[in-house]
Amino acid sequence: MTPNIARVALPVPLDKLFDYLIKPGQSPVIGGRVKVPFGPKQLIGIVISLTDKSDFPQAQLKAVNTVLDSEPLWHPPLFGLLSWASSYYQYPLGDTLANAMPTLLRKGREAAPSSLKMWQITEAGRDQPLAALSRAPRQAQVLNTLRHGKSSHESLLAEEVSSAILKTLSDKGWIEALEEIPDQKNWQRDFTVTEEKPKLNDEQALAVATVNANPEFGCYLLEGVTGSGKTEVYLNLLEPMLAAGKQALILVPEIGLTPQTINRFRRRFNVPLETVHSGLNDTERLSSWLAGRDNQAGIIIGTRSALFTPFRNLGIIIVDEEHDASYKQQDSLRYHARDLAVMRANRENIPVILGSATPALESLHNAKTGKYHHLTLTRRAGNAQQARHGVLDVKGLYQEAGLSAPLIARMRKHLEAGNQVMLFLNRRGYSPAVICHECGWLAECKRCDAYYTFHQQSGELRCHHCATQRPMMPQCGNCGSTQLNAVGVGTEQLEQQLATLFPEYKTVRIDRDSTRRKGSLESYLEAIKNNEYQILIGTQMLAKGHHFPDVTLVSLIDVDSALFSNDFRAAERLAQLFIQVAGRAGRASKPGEVILQTHHPEHALLQALLHKGYDQFTVSALDERRQAFLPPYTYLTLFRAEANESELVEQFLQQVRGIFESSPLYCQETPVMGPNPAPLSRRAGRYRWQLLLQTPDRKTLQQMLTIAKPAIQLLPLARKVRWSIDVEPQDLT
Ligand code: ADP
Ligand code: ZN
Ligand code: ZN
């Protein structure tokens, strides 16, 4: 057969492929891009198969417009993984593939390196004595670098040279810019270890030997507190891989991609390293993608989406802080990057390491049942002391902005000793509600089933669920009274209260509001390190990945909201936060202290966590999950639906429920729960409902969904409501 039809996956929300005629002279390839007519538009899609048969008469088929690739964009294991992800996460194949491509490829850019702006030294620059530039060290640095050869604009910026310096030098005629395609790097040939490495302790050596003993697929859970030497283990695992010319992929959480992390890897090996994160522009994104594919990068470090980088010769995947919630994408293709990383390693037949001080309950369960190898590091390098910790029973105690008197006293003690204090509160704004003191009226968002958060700094009421914001009203919307009071405490209020309580110390607040400006988080973190602030207030954001050696007191000031949350993962997240901050508080010469404020010091999970540690906590927490038929003992799928009319949404999900109940796979073990109103039952004017499906294993789950989805799509209401499927949701809101 000579295939004359290309079956193409297009970036449209439809679960089907589209057939196009291949014109003479065109030679599309499976996994490569083609541009095709689609209605009045031209779309770029991926060829999934080549055939000579179509369900449609050939006379009705349109022809491929342009063939964009002569080679597939992905090698078979990754292409296979993407197809699998499309069916597992119930997301159309065309959209899934588009999701996994850099924007420029989606727009039709050639999948080959384009020219880069490079700098080279001129004769005049070569003659310039560096000693004469002692007062312009950056200029000297650039000249010195370029005397050893050309360098790209990007890599000079990465060495903290500003564009202004480059302009100054070029104005002086010492350096000149040119556009060129960078030389192919042969990093494998030049590979060396470029710094002295510490001798591994027994546990580290065992971890490294265990992974190295099996060059094929294996999933290893590396559990060890902060500072126990996990990164050192990663470095030791990378070394033989890189030496053999194989590439490494390292995934980190959203806020974990700090210059310190990147520099650890840069210092150790002289291999080209690329990063992938949300701060990259489209050109940079394509460039990292190509560097992976063309073996021009030995190491790629990136957040979630870096998982989709193709590699010519991938040798190992590392998922650092594997418990982190940012690995789950919350819209479009709702994948979990950790889970897909394990799948990818399996398909590529290479080892994958999941590292964490506080592994997710799912991963621990997999380790306990033997699916993952469990490696542990129990010692903290540099023999830092474990922080002291305790619960502070605040029942009946007077609190000022959420702070009890005993906590305030402890804070004073630590501050007077010249140390820093860190307070966690996961609620931004001044107060989560505003109430009328005379009639009890509450200021409510008109578009959501939620109260307004009061932001005092901007004098606004803001809804944290939709974009609505309005000036704070002078009077009650019901009785006209001017006595409007703030209810509850947010980070802004805490900050203000601390300024009153401790006027002699400087306070900084780290949350999404205070760090909106690009680069502001980094400069705050730097200032904290330099001890410009003594009291640090933050949401979850402050806990991730930062190490402040002068912080000796940490307090979680509202533990109860996590203990009594309707999110079944809240307790696990609280425990992870606690262990993280406890692991970072203090250092050898300055022992740290962690205080948890609660009304329920006797709470079983809290007791397990405090007195027996994270491991015992997870034993109790897993036991609770098992009894409640929750993950990891079952698999959940959440159907979310919303529309302007509540009845339509409920009706739609009733019908979806009907489809599942008539499924041949339906039984007592796979209950369908709902439809129920979502925890936030109305958002931005739309009513929200959900249906939860619980299945004992992944296979049943996927079979049920695959059978049900086409039937759901045929429901007339499916066009009237907005709905989505979240397979293994991370949160149920
Ligand atoms: P983690 O990634 O678990 O937080 P790191 O690998 O960053 O731990 O190790 C913490 C510190 O201890 C680092 O400064 C690291 O260089 C050092 N370190 C790690 N392993 C060793 C070792 N075997 N001998 C000496 N120092 C070590
Ligand atoms: Zn709202
Ligand atoms: Zn009132």
Short mmCIF file of N, CA, C and O in Angstrom, two decimals, residues 59-171:
data_model
loop_
_atom_site.label_atom_id
_atom_site.label_comp_id
_atom_site.label_asym_id
_atom_site.label_seq_id
_atom_site.Cartn_x
_atom_site.Cartn_y
_atom_site.Cartn_z
N ALA A 59 -13.05 11.84 -2.12
CA ALA A 59 -13.40 13.09 -2.81
C ALA A 59 -13.75 14.19 -1.81
O ALA A 59 -13.61 15.37 -2.09
N GLN A 60 -14.17 13.77 -0.58
CA GLN A 60 -14.55 14.79 0.42
C GLN A 60 -13.37 15.28 1.24
O GLN A 60 -13.49 16.26 1.98
N LEU A 61 -12.25 14.57 1.14
CA LEU A 61 -11.11 14.93 2.01
C LEU A 61 -10.37 16.13 1.45
O LEU A 61 -10.18 16.27 0.24
N LYS A 62 -9.94 16.98 2.35
CA LYS A 62 -9.06 18.08 1.95
C LYS A 62 -7.61 17.59 1.99
O LYS A 62 -7.33 16.55 2.58
N ALA A 63 -6.75 18.38 1.41
CA ALA A 63 -5.35 17.94 1.33
C ALA A 63 -4.49 18.65 2.35
O ALA A 63 -4.79 19.77 2.79
N VAL A 64 -3.42 17.97 2.73
CA VAL A 64 -2.41 18.58 3.61
C VAL A 64 -1.86 19.82 2.91
O VAL A 64 -1.55 19.76 1.72
N ASN A 65 -1.76 20.90 3.64
CA ASN A 65 -1.24 22.12 3.04
C ASN A 65 0.29 22.09 2.98
O ASN A 65 0.89 22.18 1.92
N THR A 66 0.93 21.94 4.16
CA THR A 66 2.39 21.91 4.20
C THR A 66 2.86 20.83 5.15
O THR A 66 2.25 20.63 6.21
N VAL A 67 3.93 20.18 4.80
CA VAL A 67 4.57 19.24 5.72
C VAL A 67 5.69 20.00 6.41
O VAL A 67 6.57 20.55 5.76
N LEU A 68 5.65 20.06 7.75
CA LEU A 68 6.62 20.90 8.46
C LEU A 68 7.86 20.15 8.95
O LEU A 68 8.90 20.75 9.17
N ASP A 69 7.70 18.84 9.19
CA ASP A 69 8.85 18.09 9.74
C ASP A 69 9.17 16.89 8.88
O ASP A 69 8.26 16.19 8.41
N SER A 70 10.44 16.63 8.73
CA SER A 70 10.82 15.42 8.02
C SER A 70 11.21 14.32 9.00
O SER A 70 11.51 13.20 8.63
N GLU A 71 11.22 14.68 10.29
CA GLU A 71 11.48 13.68 11.33
C GLU A 71 10.46 13.86 12.44
O GLU A 71 9.98 14.97 12.66
N PRO A 72 10.14 12.79 13.18
CA PRO A 72 9.18 12.95 14.28
C PRO A 72 9.72 13.93 15.34
O PRO A 72 10.93 14.03 15.54
N LEU A 73 8.81 14.63 16.01
CA LEU A 73 9.25 15.55 17.08
C LEU A 73 9.68 14.78 18.33
O LEU A 73 10.45 15.27 19.13
N TRP A 74 9.10 13.58 18.52
CA TRP A 74 9.40 12.81 19.73
C TRP A 74 9.87 11.42 19.33
O TRP A 74 9.41 10.86 18.35
N HIS A 75 10.77 10.86 20.11
CA HIS A 75 11.14 9.48 19.86
C HIS A 75 10.04 8.58 20.44
O HIS A 75 9.23 9.03 21.26
N PRO A 76 10.00 7.29 20.00
CA PRO A 76 8.84 6.46 20.35
C PRO A 76 8.47 6.41 21.84
O PRO A 76 7.29 6.51 22.15
N PRO A 77 9.41 6.26 22.80
CA PRO A 77 8.94 6.17 24.19
C PRO A 77 8.18 7.41 24.65
O PRO A 77 7.16 7.31 25.33
N LEU A 78 8.64 8.60 24.25
CA LEU A 78 7.97 9.82 24.69
C LEU A 78 6.65 10.02 23.95
O LEU A 78 5.65 10.42 24.54
N PHE A 79 6.65 9.70 22.66
CA PHE A 79 5.42 9.80 21.89
C PHE A 79 4.37 8.87 22.48
O PHE A 79 3.21 9.22 22.66
N GLY A 80 4.82 7.67 22.85
CA GLY A 80 3.93 6.70 23.46
C GLY A 80 3.40 7.19 24.81
O GLY A 80 2.23 7.03 25.13
N LEU A 81 4.27 7.83 25.57
CA LEU A 81 3.87 8.35 26.87
C LEU A 81 2.78 9.43 26.70
O LEU A 81 1.80 9.47 27.45
N LEU A 82 2.96 10.28 25.70
CA LEU A 82 1.99 11.35 25.48
C LEU A 82 0.64 10.79 25.07
O LEU A 82 -0.41 11.26 25.52
N SER A 83 0.65 9.75 24.23
CA SER A 83 -0.63 9.13 23.86
C SER A 83 -1.28 8.50 25.08
O SER A 83 -2.48 8.59 25.28
N TRP A 84 -0.44 7.87 25.90
CA TRP A 84 -0.98 7.25 27.11
C TRP A 84 -1.58 8.32 28.02
O TRP A 84 -2.67 8.16 28.56
N ALA A 85 -0.86 9.43 28.19
CA ALA A 85 -1.34 10.50 29.07
C ALA A 85 -2.67 11.05 28.56
O ALA A 85 -3.57 11.34 29.34
N SER A 86 -2.78 11.16 27.25
CA SER A 86 -4.03 11.65 26.68
C SER A 86 -5.19 10.75 27.07
O SER A 86 -6.24 11.23 27.48
N SER A 87 -4.99 9.44 27.00
CA SER A 87 -6.12 8.58 27.35
C SER A 87 -6.29 8.47 28.86
O SER A 87 -7.41 8.47 29.35
N TYR A 88 -5.21 8.43 29.62
CA TYR A 88 -5.35 8.30 31.07
C TYR A 88 -6.01 9.53 31.69
O TYR A 88 -6.89 9.42 32.54
N TYR A 89 -5.56 10.71 31.26
CA TYR A 89 -6.13 11.94 31.82
C TYR A 89 -7.35 12.44 31.04
O TYR A 89 -7.83 13.53 31.29
N GLN A 90 -7.82 11.62 30.12
CA GLN A 90 -9.06 11.92 29.40
C GLN A 90 -9.02 13.30 28.75
O GLN A 90 -9.93 14.10 28.87
N TYR A 91 -7.91 13.55 28.04
CA TYR A 91 -7.75 14.85 27.40
C TYR A 91 -7.43 14.58 25.93
O TYR A 91 -6.61 13.70 25.64
N PRO A 92 -8.05 15.32 24.99
CA PRO A 92 -7.88 14.97 23.57
C PRO A 92 -6.41 14.92 23.15
O PRO A 92 -5.59 15.73 23.59
N LEU A 93 -6.10 13.97 22.26
CA LEU A 93 -4.72 13.74 21.86
C LEU A 93 -4.08 14.99 21.24
O LEU A 93 -2.95 15.35 21.56
N GLY A 94 -4.82 15.64 20.34
CA GLY A 94 -4.25 16.82 19.67
C GLY A 94 -3.88 17.90 20.67
O GLY A 94 -2.80 18.51 20.59
N ASP A 95 -4.77 18.13 21.64
CA ASP A 95 -4.50 19.13 22.68
C ASP A 95 -3.35 18.69 23.58
O ASP A 95 -2.55 19.50 24.03
N THR A 96 -3.28 17.40 23.86
CA THR A 96 -2.21 16.88 24.71
C THR A 96 -0.86 17.11 24.04
O THR A 96 0.09 17.59 24.67
N LEU A 97 -0.77 16.79 22.76
CA LEU A 97 0.50 16.97 22.06
C LEU A 97 0.86 18.45 21.97
O LEU A 97 2.02 18.83 22.13
N ALA A 98 -0.14 19.29 21.75
CA ALA A 98 0.12 20.74 21.67
C ALA A 98 0.67 21.23 23.01
O ALA A 98 1.59 22.04 23.07
N ASN A 99 0.09 20.71 24.11
CA ASN A 99 0.52 21.04 25.45
C ASN A 99 1.99 20.71 25.70
O ASN A 99 2.68 21.36 26.47
N ALA A 100 2.45 19.65 25.02
CA ALA A 100 3.80 19.15 25.26
C ALA A 100 4.83 19.80 24.33
O ALA A 100 5.99 19.44 24.34
N MET A 101 4.38 20.77 23.53
CA MET A 101 5.29 21.40 22.56
C MET A 101 5.58 22.83 22.97
O MET A 101 4.69 23.52 23.44
N PRO A 102 6.79 23.33 22.72
CA PRO A 102 7.02 24.76 22.93
C PRO A 102 6.12 25.58 22.00
O PRO A 102 5.82 25.13 20.89
N THR A 103 5.69 26.74 22.48
CA THR A 103 4.76 27.57 21.71
C THR A 103 5.22 27.79 20.27
O THR A 103 4.41 27.73 19.34
N LEU A 104 6.49 28.04 20.07
CA LEU A 104 6.96 28.34 18.72
C LEU A 104 6.77 27.16 17.77
O LEU A 104 6.49 27.36 16.60
N LEU A 105 6.90 25.94 18.29
CA LEU A 105 6.65 24.78 17.43
C LEU A 105 5.17 24.68 17.12
O LEU A 105 4.77 24.30 16.02
N ARG A 106 4.35 25.03 18.10
CA ARG A 106 2.91 25.02 17.89
C ARG A 106 2.53 26.01 16.79
O ARG A 106 1.56 25.85 16.10
N LYS A 107 3.35 27.07 16.67
CA LYS A 107 3.04 28.08 15.66
C LYS A 107 3.73 27.81 14.33
O LYS A 107 3.63 28.61 13.42
N GLY A 108 4.48 26.71 14.24
CA GLY A 108 5.03 26.34 12.95
C GLY A 108 6.50 26.65 12.75
O GLY A 108 7.04 26.43 11.67
N ARG A 109 7.17 27.15 13.76
CA ARG A 109 8.60 27.41 13.65
C ARG A 109 9.37 26.13 13.38
O ARG A 109 9.01 25.05 13.84
N GLU A 110 10.43 26.23 12.63
CA GLU A 110 11.24 25.07 12.29
C GLU A 110 11.82 24.46 13.58
O GLU A 110 12.28 25.20 14.46
N ALA A 111 11.83 23.14 13.66
CA ALA A 111 12.36 22.48 14.86
C ALA A 111 13.86 22.30 14.74
O ALA A 111 14.38 21.19 14.75
N ALA A 112 14.56 23.40 14.58
CA ALA A 112 16.02 23.37 14.47
C ALA A 112 16.55 24.64 15.11
O ALA A 112 15.84 25.65 15.16
N PRO A 113 17.78 24.61 15.59
CA PRO A 113 18.30 25.80 16.26
C PRO A 113 18.34 26.98 15.30
O PRO A 113 18.69 26.84 14.14
N SER A 114 17.94 28.15 15.79
CA SER A 114 18.04 29.34 14.95
C SER A 114 19.25 30.12 15.44
O SER A 114 19.86 29.79 16.47
N SER A 115 19.59 31.16 14.72
CA SER A 115 20.81 31.87 15.09
C SER A 115 20.60 32.64 16.40
O SER A 115 19.49 33.05 16.73
N LEU A 116 21.65 32.78 17.13
CA LEU A 116 21.62 33.45 18.43
C LEU A 116 22.48 34.68 18.37
O LEU A 116 23.42 34.77 17.58
N LYS A 117 22.17 35.63 19.27
CA LYS A 117 23.05 36.79 19.36
C LYS A 117 24.30 36.38 20.14
O LYS A 117 24.21 35.90 21.26
N MET A 118 25.46 36.53 19.48
CA MET A 118 26.74 36.16 20.11
C MET A 118 27.61 37.40 20.26
O MET A 118 27.44 38.38 19.53
N TRP A 119 28.55 37.33 21.19
CA TRP A 119 29.52 38.41 21.33
C TRP A 119 30.92 37.85 21.10
O TRP A 119 31.23 36.74 21.52
N GLN A 120 31.75 38.66 20.40
CA GLN A 120 33.15 38.26 20.29
C GLN A 120 34.03 39.47 20.55
O GLN A 120 33.62 40.62 20.40
N ILE A 121 35.25 39.20 20.91
CA ILE A 121 36.17 40.27 21.27
C ILE A 121 36.80 40.84 19.99
O ILE A 121 37.00 40.12 19.01
N THR A 122 37.09 42.15 19.99
CA THR A 122 37.75 42.77 18.83
C THR A 122 39.26 42.84 19.10
O THR A 122 39.71 42.58 20.22
N GLU A 123 40.01 43.23 18.07
CA GLU A 123 41.46 43.42 18.24
C GLU A 123 41.73 44.39 19.39
O GLU A 123 42.53 44.12 20.29
N ALA A 124 40.98 45.51 19.37
CA ALA A 124 41.18 46.54 20.39
C ALA A 124 40.90 45.99 21.79
O ALA A 124 41.60 46.30 22.75
N GLY A 125 39.88 45.14 21.86
CA GLY A 125 39.53 44.56 23.15
C GLY A 125 40.61 43.61 23.64
O GLY A 125 40.91 43.53 24.84
N ARG A 126 41.19 42.86 22.68
CA ARG A 126 42.25 41.93 23.02
C ARG A 126 43.48 42.67 23.58
O ARG A 126 44.15 42.19 24.49
N ASP A 127 43.72 43.87 23.02
CA ASP A 127 44.90 44.64 23.43
C ASP A 127 44.70 45.36 24.76
O ASP A 127 45.66 45.88 25.34
N GLN A 128 43.47 45.42 25.21
CA GLN A 128 43.17 46.19 26.42
C GLN A 128 43.71 45.46 27.66
O GLN A 128 43.31 44.33 27.93
N PRO A 129 44.61 46.08 28.44
CA PRO A 129 45.09 45.39 29.65
C PRO A 129 43.98 45.30 30.69
O PRO A 129 43.35 46.31 31.03
N LEU A 130 43.73 44.10 31.19
CA LEU A 130 42.64 43.91 32.16
C LEU A 130 42.91 44.66 33.46
O LEU A 130 41.98 45.13 34.12
N ALA A 131 44.20 44.80 33.80
CA ALA A 131 44.53 45.47 35.06
C ALA A 131 44.03 46.90 35.07
O ALA A 131 43.68 47.46 36.12
N ALA A 132 43.94 47.50 33.87
CA ALA A 132 43.47 48.89 33.78
C ALA A 132 41.98 48.99 34.11
O ALA A 132 41.45 50.08 34.29
N LEU A 133 41.31 47.83 34.17
CA LEU A 133 39.86 47.86 34.41
C LEU A 133 39.51 47.45 35.84
O LEU A 133 38.43 46.96 36.10
N SER A 134 40.44 47.65 36.76
CA SER A 134 40.20 47.15 38.12
C SER A 134 38.97 47.82 38.75
O SER A 134 38.34 47.25 39.63
N ARG A 135 38.60 49.01 38.25
CA ARG A 135 37.42 49.65 38.83
C ARG A 135 36.15 49.27 38.08
O ARG A 135 35.06 49.72 38.44
N ALA A 136 36.29 48.50 37.02
CA ALA A 136 35.11 48.02 36.29
C ALA A 136 35.23 46.50 36.16
O ALA A 136 35.46 45.96 35.09
N PRO A 137 35.06 45.81 37.28
CA PRO A 137 35.33 44.37 37.30
C PRO A 137 34.45 43.57 36.33
O PRO A 137 34.89 42.59 35.75
N ARG A 138 33.20 44.00 36.14
CA ARG A 138 32.32 43.27 35.24
C ARG A 138 32.84 43.35 33.80
O ARG A 138 32.78 42.39 33.06
N GLN A 139 33.32 44.56 33.43
CA GLN A 139 33.86 44.72 32.08
C GLN A 139 35.08 43.81 31.89
O GLN A 139 35.22 43.14 30.87
N ALA A 140 35.91 43.78 32.91
CA ALA A 140 37.09 42.92 32.85
C ALA A 140 36.68 41.46 32.72
O ALA A 140 37.24 40.69 31.94
N GLN A 141 35.62 41.11 33.47
CA GLN A 141 35.13 39.73 33.45
C GLN A 141 34.70 39.34 32.03
O GLN A 141 35.02 38.27 31.53
N VAL A 142 33.96 40.25 31.36
CA VAL A 142 33.48 39.95 30.01
C VAL A 142 34.66 39.79 29.06
O VAL A 142 34.74 38.82 28.29
N LEU A 143 35.61 40.73 29.13
CA LEU A 143 36.77 40.65 28.22
C LEU A 143 37.51 39.34 28.44
O LEU A 143 37.89 38.66 27.50
N ASN A 144 37.66 38.99 29.69
CA ASN A 144 38.37 37.76 30.02
C ASN A 144 37.65 36.54 29.44
O ASN A 144 38.26 35.67 28.83
N THR A 145 36.31 36.50 29.62
CA THR A 145 35.53 35.37 29.08
C THR A 145 35.70 35.30 27.56
O THR A 145 35.97 34.24 27.00
N LEU A 146 35.56 36.47 26.89
CA LEU A 146 35.57 36.45 25.43
C LEU A 146 36.96 36.20 24.85
O LEU A 146 37.09 35.79 23.71
N ARG A 147 37.99 36.44 25.63
CA ARG A 147 39.34 36.11 25.15
C ARG A 147 39.50 34.61 24.97
O ARG A 147 40.36 34.15 24.23
N HIS A 148 38.64 33.85 25.68
CA HIS A 148 38.69 32.39 25.53
C HIS A 148 37.76 31.89 24.43
O HIS A 148 37.64 30.70 24.23
N GLY A 149 37.05 32.79 23.78
CA GLY A 149 36.15 32.36 22.70
C GLY A 149 34.83 33.12 22.77
O GLY A 149 34.55 33.80 23.75
N LYS A 150 34.03 32.95 21.71
CA LYS A 150 32.74 33.65 21.64
C LYS A 150 31.81 33.16 22.74
O LYS A 150 31.95 32.06 23.24
N SER A 151 30.83 34.01 23.04
CA SER A 151 29.85 33.59 24.04
C SER A 151 28.50 34.16 23.65
O SER A 151 28.43 35.25 23.07
N SER A 152 27.43 33.44 23.94
CA SER A 152 26.11 33.95 23.56
C SER A 152 25.69 35.03 24.55
O SER A 152 26.13 35.06 25.70
N HIS A 153 24.81 35.90 24.07
CA HIS A 153 24.27 36.97 24.90
C HIS A 153 23.63 36.38 26.16
O HIS A 153 23.88 36.82 27.27
N GLU A 154 22.83 35.32 25.93
CA GLU A 154 22.12 34.69 27.06
C GLU A 154 23.09 34.17 28.12
O GLU A 154 22.87 34.36 29.31
N SER A 155 24.16 33.53 27.68
CA SER A 155 25.02 32.94 28.71
C SER A 155 25.80 34.02 29.45
O SER A 155 26.12 33.85 30.62
N LEU A 156 26.08 35.15 28.79
CA LEU A 156 26.73 36.24 29.54
C LEU A 156 25.77 36.80 30.58
O LEU A 156 26.15 37.07 31.72
N LEU A 157 24.49 36.94 30.19
CA LEU A 157 23.51 37.44 31.16
C LEU A 157 23.40 36.47 32.34
O LEU A 157 23.25 36.87 33.49
N ALA A 158 23.53 35.18 32.03
CA ALA A 158 23.44 34.18 33.10
C ALA A 158 24.62 34.31 34.06
O ALA A 158 24.54 33.89 35.21
N GLU A 159 25.71 34.90 33.58
CA GLU A 159 26.86 35.13 34.47
C GLU A 159 26.75 36.48 35.17
O GLU A 159 27.74 37.04 35.65
N GLU A 160 25.54 37.00 35.16
CA GLU A 160 25.22 38.25 35.86
C GLU A 160 25.92 39.47 35.28
O GLU A 160 26.29 40.40 35.99
N VAL A 161 26.10 39.43 33.97
CA VAL A 161 26.58 40.62 33.27
C VAL A 161 25.34 41.31 32.71
O VAL A 161 24.50 40.66 32.11
N SER A 162 25.20 42.61 32.91
CA SER A 162 23.99 43.27 32.42
C SER A 162 24.16 43.67 30.96
O SER A 162 25.28 43.78 30.45
N SER A 163 23.02 43.90 30.30
CA SER A 163 23.06 44.35 28.90
C SER A 163 23.80 45.68 28.81
O SER A 163 24.48 45.96 27.81
N ALA A 164 23.66 46.51 29.85
CA ALA A 164 24.30 47.83 29.83
C ALA A 164 25.82 47.71 29.73
O ALA A 164 26.48 48.44 28.99
N ILE A 165 26.39 46.74 30.45
CA ILE A 165 27.85 46.54 30.41
C ILE A 165 28.28 46.13 29.00
O ILE A 165 29.28 46.62 28.47
N LEU A 166 27.47 45.25 28.41
CA LEU A 166 27.82 44.79 27.06
C LEU A 166 27.76 45.96 26.08
O LEU A 166 28.61 46.09 25.19
N LYS A 167 26.77 46.84 26.29
CA LYS A 167 26.65 47.99 25.40
C LYS A 167 27.86 48.92 25.58
O LYS A 167 28.46 49.38 24.60
N THR A 168 28.24 49.16 26.83
CA THR A 168 29.40 50.02 27.09
C THR A 168 30.63 49.48 26.36
O THR A 168 31.33 50.22 25.67
N LEU A 169 30.84 48.18 26.50
CA LEU A 169 32.03 47.58 25.89
C LEU A 169 31.97 47.67 24.37
O LEU A 169 32.98 47.90 23.70
N SER A 170 30.75 47.49 23.84
CA SER A 170 30.66 47.53 22.38
C SER A 170 30.79 48.97 21.88
O SER A 170 31.38 49.21 20.82
N ASP A 171 30.28 49.94 22.68
CA ASP A 171 30.47 51.35 22.31
C ASP A 171 31.96 51.73 22.29
O ASP A 171 32.41 52.54 21.49
#
